[in-house]
mmCIF file of C-alpha atoms in Angstrom:
data_model
loop_
_atom_site.group_PDB
_atom_site.id
_atom_site.type_symbol
_atom_site.label_atom_id
_atom_site.label_comp_id
_atom_site.label_asym_id
_atom_site.label_seq_id
_atom_site.Cartn_x
_atom_site.Cartn_y
_atom_site.Cartn_z
ATOM 1 C CA MET A 1363 0.259 -0.254 0.021
ATOM 2 C CA LEU A 1364 1.682 3.738 -1.208
ATOM 3 C CA LEU A 1365 0.691 6.539 0.947
ATOM 4 C CA TYR A 1366 -0.544 8.869 -1.596
ATOM 5 C CA ILE A 1367 0.535 12.715 -0.051
ATOM 6 C CA TYR A 1368 0.954 15.068 -2.512
ATOM 7 C CA LEU A 1369 4.737 16.176 -1.512
ATOM 8 C CA LEU A 1370 4.434 19.290 -3.943
ATOM 9 C CA SER A 1371 1.122 21.007 -2.960
ATOM 10 C CA HIS A 1372 1.213 24.186 -0.792
ATOM 11 C CA SER A 1373 -1.852 22.666 0.864
ATOM 12 C CA VAL A 1374 -0.220 20.127 2.313
ATOM 13 C CA LEU A 1375 1.307 21.144 5.726
ATOM 14 C CA LEU A 1376 4.105 19.074 7.618
ATOM 15 C CA ALA A 1377 5.083 19.988 11.172
ATOM 16 C CA MET A 1378 7.965 18.765 12.517
ATOM 17 C CA ILE A 1379 6.927 17.269 16.161
ATOM 18 C CA ALA A 1380 10.439 15.749 16.913
ATOM 19 C CA GLU A 1381 13.275 14.790 15.456
ATOM 20 C CA PHE A 1382 16.204 12.100 16.465
ATOM 21 C CA LEU A 1383 18.979 10.485 15.375
ATOM 22 C CA PHE A 1384 18.040 9.154 11.744
ATOM 23 C CA LEU A 1385 14.447 10.159 12.291
ATOM 24 C CA HIS A 1386 11.314 12.199 12.033
ATOM 25 C CA LEU A 1387 7.693 12.389 13.255
ATOM 26 C CA LEU A 1388 5.799 15.244 11.487
ATOM 27 C CA GLN A 1389 2.584 15.984 10.903
ATOM 28 C CA GLY A 1390 1.001 15.816 7.792
ATOM 29 C CA TRP A 1391 -2.174 16.079 5.762
ATOM 30 C CA HIS A 1392 -2.998 13.070 3.927
ATOM 31 C CA ARG A 1393 -4.727 14.064 0.196
ATOM 32 C CA SER A 1394 -7.223 11.181 -0.049
ATOM 33 C CA ARG A 1395 -8.644 10.519 3.115
ATOM 34 C CA ARG A 1396 -8.534 13.937 4.283
ATOM 35 C CA MET A 1397 -7.619 13.732 7.423
ATOM 36 C CA GLU A 1398 -4.122 14.635 10.053
ATOM 37 C CA VAL A 1399 -1.539 11.733 10.009
ATOM 38 C CA ALA A 1400 1.390 11.338 11.436
ATOM 39 C CA ILE A 1401 4.382 10.530 9.390
ATOM 40 C CA VAL A 1402 7.696 8.633 10.514
ATOM 41 C CA ILE A 1403 10.674 9.723 8.409
ATOM 42 C CA ILE A 1404 13.080 7.080 8.860
ATOM 43 C CA GLU A 1405 16.866 8.389 6.676
ATOM 44 C CA ASP A 1406 18.924 5.349 8.134
ATOM 45 C CA GLN A 1407 18.748 2.465 5.394
ATOM 46 C CA GLU A 1408 19.693 -0.014 7.986
ATOM 47 C CA LYS A 1409 16.960 0.709 9.808
ATOM 48 C CA GLN A 1410 14.518 1.043 6.806
ATOM 49 C CA LYS A 1411 15.044 -2.456 6.625
ATOM 50 C CA GLY A 1412 14.692 -3.535 10.030
ATOM 51 C CA ILE A 1413 11.336 -1.718 10.167
ATOM 52 C CA GLN A 1414 9.652 -4.158 6.963
ATOM 53 C CA SER A 1415 8.374 -6.386 9.939
ATOM 54 C CA GLU A 1416 6.837 -3.869 11.208
ATOM 55 C CA VAL A 1417 5.073 -2.358 8.307
ATOM 56 C CA GLN A 1418 3.722 -5.638 7.406
ATOM 57 C CA VAL A 1419 2.421 -5.943 10.920
ATOM 58 C CA LEU A 1420 0.797 -2.636 10.712
ATOM 59 C CA GLU A 1421 -0.570 -3.059 7.886
ATOM 60 C CA MET A 1422 -2.721 -6.639 9.079
ATOM 61 C CA VAL A 1423 -3.735 -5.290 12.789
ATOM 62 C CA SER A 1424 -4.372 -1.838 10.745
ATOM 63 C CA GLY A 1425 -8.199 -1.374 11.003
ATOM 64 C CA HIS A 1426 -9.160 -2.235 14.175
ATOM 65 C CA GLU A 1427 -10.626 0.334 17.146
ATOM 66 C CA ASN A 1428 -8.169 -0.584 19.225
ATOM 67 C CA ILE A 1429 -5.123 -0.720 16.999
ATOM 68 C CA VAL A 1430 -3.696 2.428 15.803
ATOM 69 C CA ASP A 1431 -4.422 2.854 11.941
ATOM 70 C CA PHE A 1432 -1.561 2.485 9.140
ATOM 71 C CA TYR A 1433 -2.345 4.884 6.273
ATOM 72 C CA GLY A 1434 0.974 3.321 3.622
ATOM 73 C CA ALA A 1435 4.647 3.811 2.722
ATOM 74 C CA TYR A 1436 6.151 5.613 0.959
ATOM 75 C CA TYR A 1437 10.160 6.458 -0.228
ATOM 76 C CA HIS A 1438 10.887 9.782 -1.158
ATOM 77 C CA GLN A 1439 13.931 11.059 -2.709
ATOM 78 C CA ALA A 1440 15.139 13.829 -1.719
ATOM 79 C CA PRO A 1441 15.973 15.362 -5.351
ATOM 80 C CA ARG A 1442 12.149 15.475 -6.058
ATOM 81 C CA THR A 1443 11.723 17.722 -3.289
ATOM 82 C CA PRO A 1444 15.197 18.787 -1.208
ATOM 83 C CA SER A 1445 13.544 20.528 1.675
ATOM 84 C CA LEU A 1446 12.128 17.159 2.844
ATOM 85 C CA PRO A 1447 13.683 14.339 4.205
ATOM 86 C CA GLU A 1448 14.272 11.249 1.828
ATOM 87 C CA GLY A 1449 13.625 8.213 3.322
ATOM 88 C CA LEU A 1450 10.901 5.617 4.434
ATOM 89 C CA TRP A 1451 7.925 7.930 5.366
ATOM 90 C CA ILE A 1452 5.281 5.935 7.424
ATOM 91 C CA ALA A 1453 1.842 7.359 7.537
ATOM 92 C CA THR A 1454 -0.275 6.045 10.715
ATOM 93 C CA GLU A 1455 -3.617 7.740 12.802
ATOM 94 C CA PHE A 1456 -2.268 11.630 14.554
ATOM 95 C CA ILE A 1457 -3.559 11.054 17.958
ATOM 96 C CA THR A 1458 -4.192 14.106 20.224
ATOM 97 C CA GLY A 1459 -4.298 13.052 23.690
ATOM 98 C CA ALA A 1460 -1.561 11.393 26.176
ATOM 99 C CA THR A 1461 -0.108 7.619 26.744
ATOM 100 C CA LEU A 1462 -1.012 5.700 29.468
ATOM 101 C CA GLN A 1463 2.630 6.814 30.854
ATOM 102 C CA ASP A 1464 1.069 10.228 30.931
ATOM 103 C CA LEU A 1465 -1.735 9.855 32.695
ATOM 104 C CA ILE A 1466 -0.099 7.603 35.706
ATOM 105 C CA GLY A 1467 2.324 10.210 35.614
ATOM 106 C CA THR A 1468 -0.196 12.736 36.910
ATOM 107 C CA ARG A 1469 -0.686 11.017 39.925
ATOM 108 C CA LYS A 1470 -4.421 11.642 40.336
ATOM 109 C CA THR A 1471 -7.031 8.774 40.910
ATOM 110 C CA LEU A 1472 -8.539 6.880 38.371
ATOM 111 C CA GLY A 1473 -11.562 5.367 39.076
ATOM 112 C CA GLU A 1474 -12.581 2.000 38.786
ATOM 113 C CA ARG A 1475 -14.821 2.346 36.032
ATOM 114 C CA TRP A 1476 -12.014 4.742 33.941
ATOM 115 C CA ILE A 1477 -9.257 1.495 34.579
ATOM 116 C CA SER A 1478 -11.583 -1.259 33.740
ATOM 117 C CA TYR A 1479 -12.522 0.592 30.460
ATOM 118 C CA ILE A 1480 -8.952 1.169 29.824
ATOM 119 C CA CYS A 1481 -7.738 -2.768 30.559
ATOM 120 C CA LYS A 1482 -11.099 -3.548 28.487
ATOM 121 C CA GLN A 1483 -9.514 -1.815 25.567
ATOM 122 C CA ILE A 1484 -5.828 -3.196 26.003
ATOM 123 C CA THR A 1485 -7.516 -6.451 26.079
ATOM 124 C CA THR A 1486 -9.599 -6.264 23.182
ATOM 125 C CA GLY A 1487 -6.130 -4.610 21.341
ATOM 126 C CA LEU A 1488 -4.560 -7.863 22.741
ATOM 127 C CA PHE A 1489 -6.583 -10.159 21.438
ATOM 128 C CA HIS A 1490 -7.180 -8.473 17.471
ATOM 129 C CA LEU A 1491 -3.330 -9.326 17.543
ATOM 130 C CA GLN A 1492 -3.888 -12.337 18.394
ATOM 131 C CA LYS A 1493 -5.814 -14.001 16.426
ATOM 132 C CA LYS A 1494 -3.642 -12.474 14.010
ATOM 133 C CA ASN A 1495 -1.204 -14.410 15.257
ATOM 134 C CA ILE A 1496 1.190 -11.343 15.953
ATOM 135 C CA ILE A 1497 2.853 -10.722 19.310
ATOM 136 C CA HIS A 1498 3.576 -7.423 20.430
ATOM 137 C CA HIS A 1499 6.751 -7.956 22.826
ATOM 138 C CA ASP A 1500 6.680 -3.875 24.523
ATOM 139 C CA ILE A 1501 3.430 -3.837 26.032
ATOM 140 C CA LYS A 1502 4.084 -0.812 28.659
ATOM 141 C CA PRO A 1503 1.999 2.722 29.581
ATOM 142 C CA GLU A 1504 4.175 4.693 26.845
ATOM 143 C CA ASN A 1505 3.237 2.707 24.174
ATOM 144 C CA ILE A 1506 -0.982 2.605 25.114
ATOM 145 C CA LEU A 1507 -2.319 5.665 23.026
ATOM 146 C CA ILE A 1508 -5.666 7.454 24.896
ATOM 147 C CA THR A 1509 -7.400 10.073 22.489
ATOM 148 C CA SER A 1510 -8.768 13.077 23.241
ATOM 149 C CA TYR A 1511 -12.106 11.434 23.136
ATOM 150 C CA GLY A 1512 -11.346 8.620 25.360
ATOM 151 C CA GLU A 1513 -10.262 5.837 23.141
ATOM 152 C CA VAL A 1514 -7.681 3.955 23.870
ATOM 153 C CA LYS A 1515 -5.302 2.104 21.121
ATOM 154 C CA ILE A 1516 -1.800 -0.180 20.956
ATOM 155 C CA GLY A 1517 1.220 1.792 19.483
ATOM 156 C CA GLU A 1518 4.840 1.314 18.797
ATOM 157 C CA PHE A 1519 5.122 -2.429 16.458
ATOM 158 C CA GLY A 1520 8.485 -2.577 16.301
ATOM 159 C CA PHE A 1521 9.343 -5.434 18.299
ATOM 160 C CA ALA A 1522 6.395 -7.891 17.080
ATOM 161 C CA THR A 1523 6.512 -10.683 15.794
ATOM 162 C CA PHE A 1524 4.742 -13.568 13.324
ATOM 163 C CA GLY A 1525 3.545 -16.604 15.354
ATOM 164 C CA GLU A 1526 1.695 -18.339 17.722
ATOM 165 C CA LYS A 1527 4.973 -18.778 19.766
ATOM 166 C CA SER A 1528 7.980 -16.379 20.682
ATOM 167 C CA SER A 1529 11.562 -17.044 21.883
ATOM 168 C CA SER A 1530 11.999 -13.210 21.650
ATOM 169 C CA THR A 1531 13.199 -11.665 24.246
ATOM 170 C CA SER A 1532 13.093 -8.183 22.523
ATOM 171 C CA GLY A 1533 11.127 -5.541 24.639
ATOM 172 C CA THR A 1534 11.554 -3.488 27.353
ATOM 173 C CA ILE A 1535 12.929 -5.234 30.119
ATOM 174 C CA THR A 1536 11.118 -3.451 33.149
ATOM 175 C CA TYR A 1537 7.909 -5.064 31.610
ATOM 176 C CA SER A 1538 8.704 -8.589 30.443
ATOM 177 C CA ALA A 1539 6.970 -10.978 32.107
ATOM 178 C CA PRO A 1540 8.985 -13.257 33.963
ATOM 179 C CA GLU A 1541 8.947 -16.385 32.225
ATOM 180 C CA VAL A 1542 10.537 -14.266 29.235
ATOM 181 C CA LEU A 1543 13.337 -12.766 31.977
ATOM 182 C CA ALA A 1544 14.016 -16.281 33.098
ATOM 183 C CA ASN A 1545 14.706 -17.599 29.441
ATOM 184 C CA PHE A 1546 12.233 -20.365 29.651
ATOM 185 C CA THR A 1547 11.129 -21.792 26.555
ATOM 186 C CA ASN A 1548 7.458 -22.279 25.460
ATOM 187 C CA LYS A 1549 7.781 -25.758 25.827
ATOM 188 C CA HIS A 1550 7.713 -25.783 29.530
ATOM 189 C CA GLU A 1551 5.326 -24.327 32.321
ATOM 190 C CA TYR A 1552 6.793 -21.883 33.823
ATOM 191 C CA ASP A 1553 7.019 -21.952 38.237
ATOM 192 C CA HIS A 1554 7.147 -18.164 39.226
ATOM 193 C CA LYS A 1555 7.718 -19.628 42.937
#
């Protein structure tokens, strides 16, 4: 699926949100969908190779209410428009709101109904991933997004893998399951004692 952003048009405004080493995060306009999108630009060619798996996962899971929507990928070459960064452009849903981590950081007490709602939405998203045989590997408060409308969405699929079982130990160590940290295989039941 190719992202169709008319790059030469002055009606398309791109605002830089953040810049990292070899990565840019911009706010853009998806012309055919007539909506704002988040655009991640990956300049480093080695990193582009590694991101192909994430793009495949996003294509498979997009469209579910609890997963950040994916709108396409596009390779931009600088000679066409030298003012824009060259690299792999990935367009996803632009979410205004906060992460679950931001909510936790406020240190305000969340009501039981609100917590229950968030948990149910995360679980529904994880069930969708399970039906597609995808393991996220990095579920943590920073990767749970809450829109300004209160929708709960799972994002950041950089460590995701395909399959019912995985021996991968990737992800954020402080949020890893004990059996992952203990390096158990899926052939044995984990004994937490």
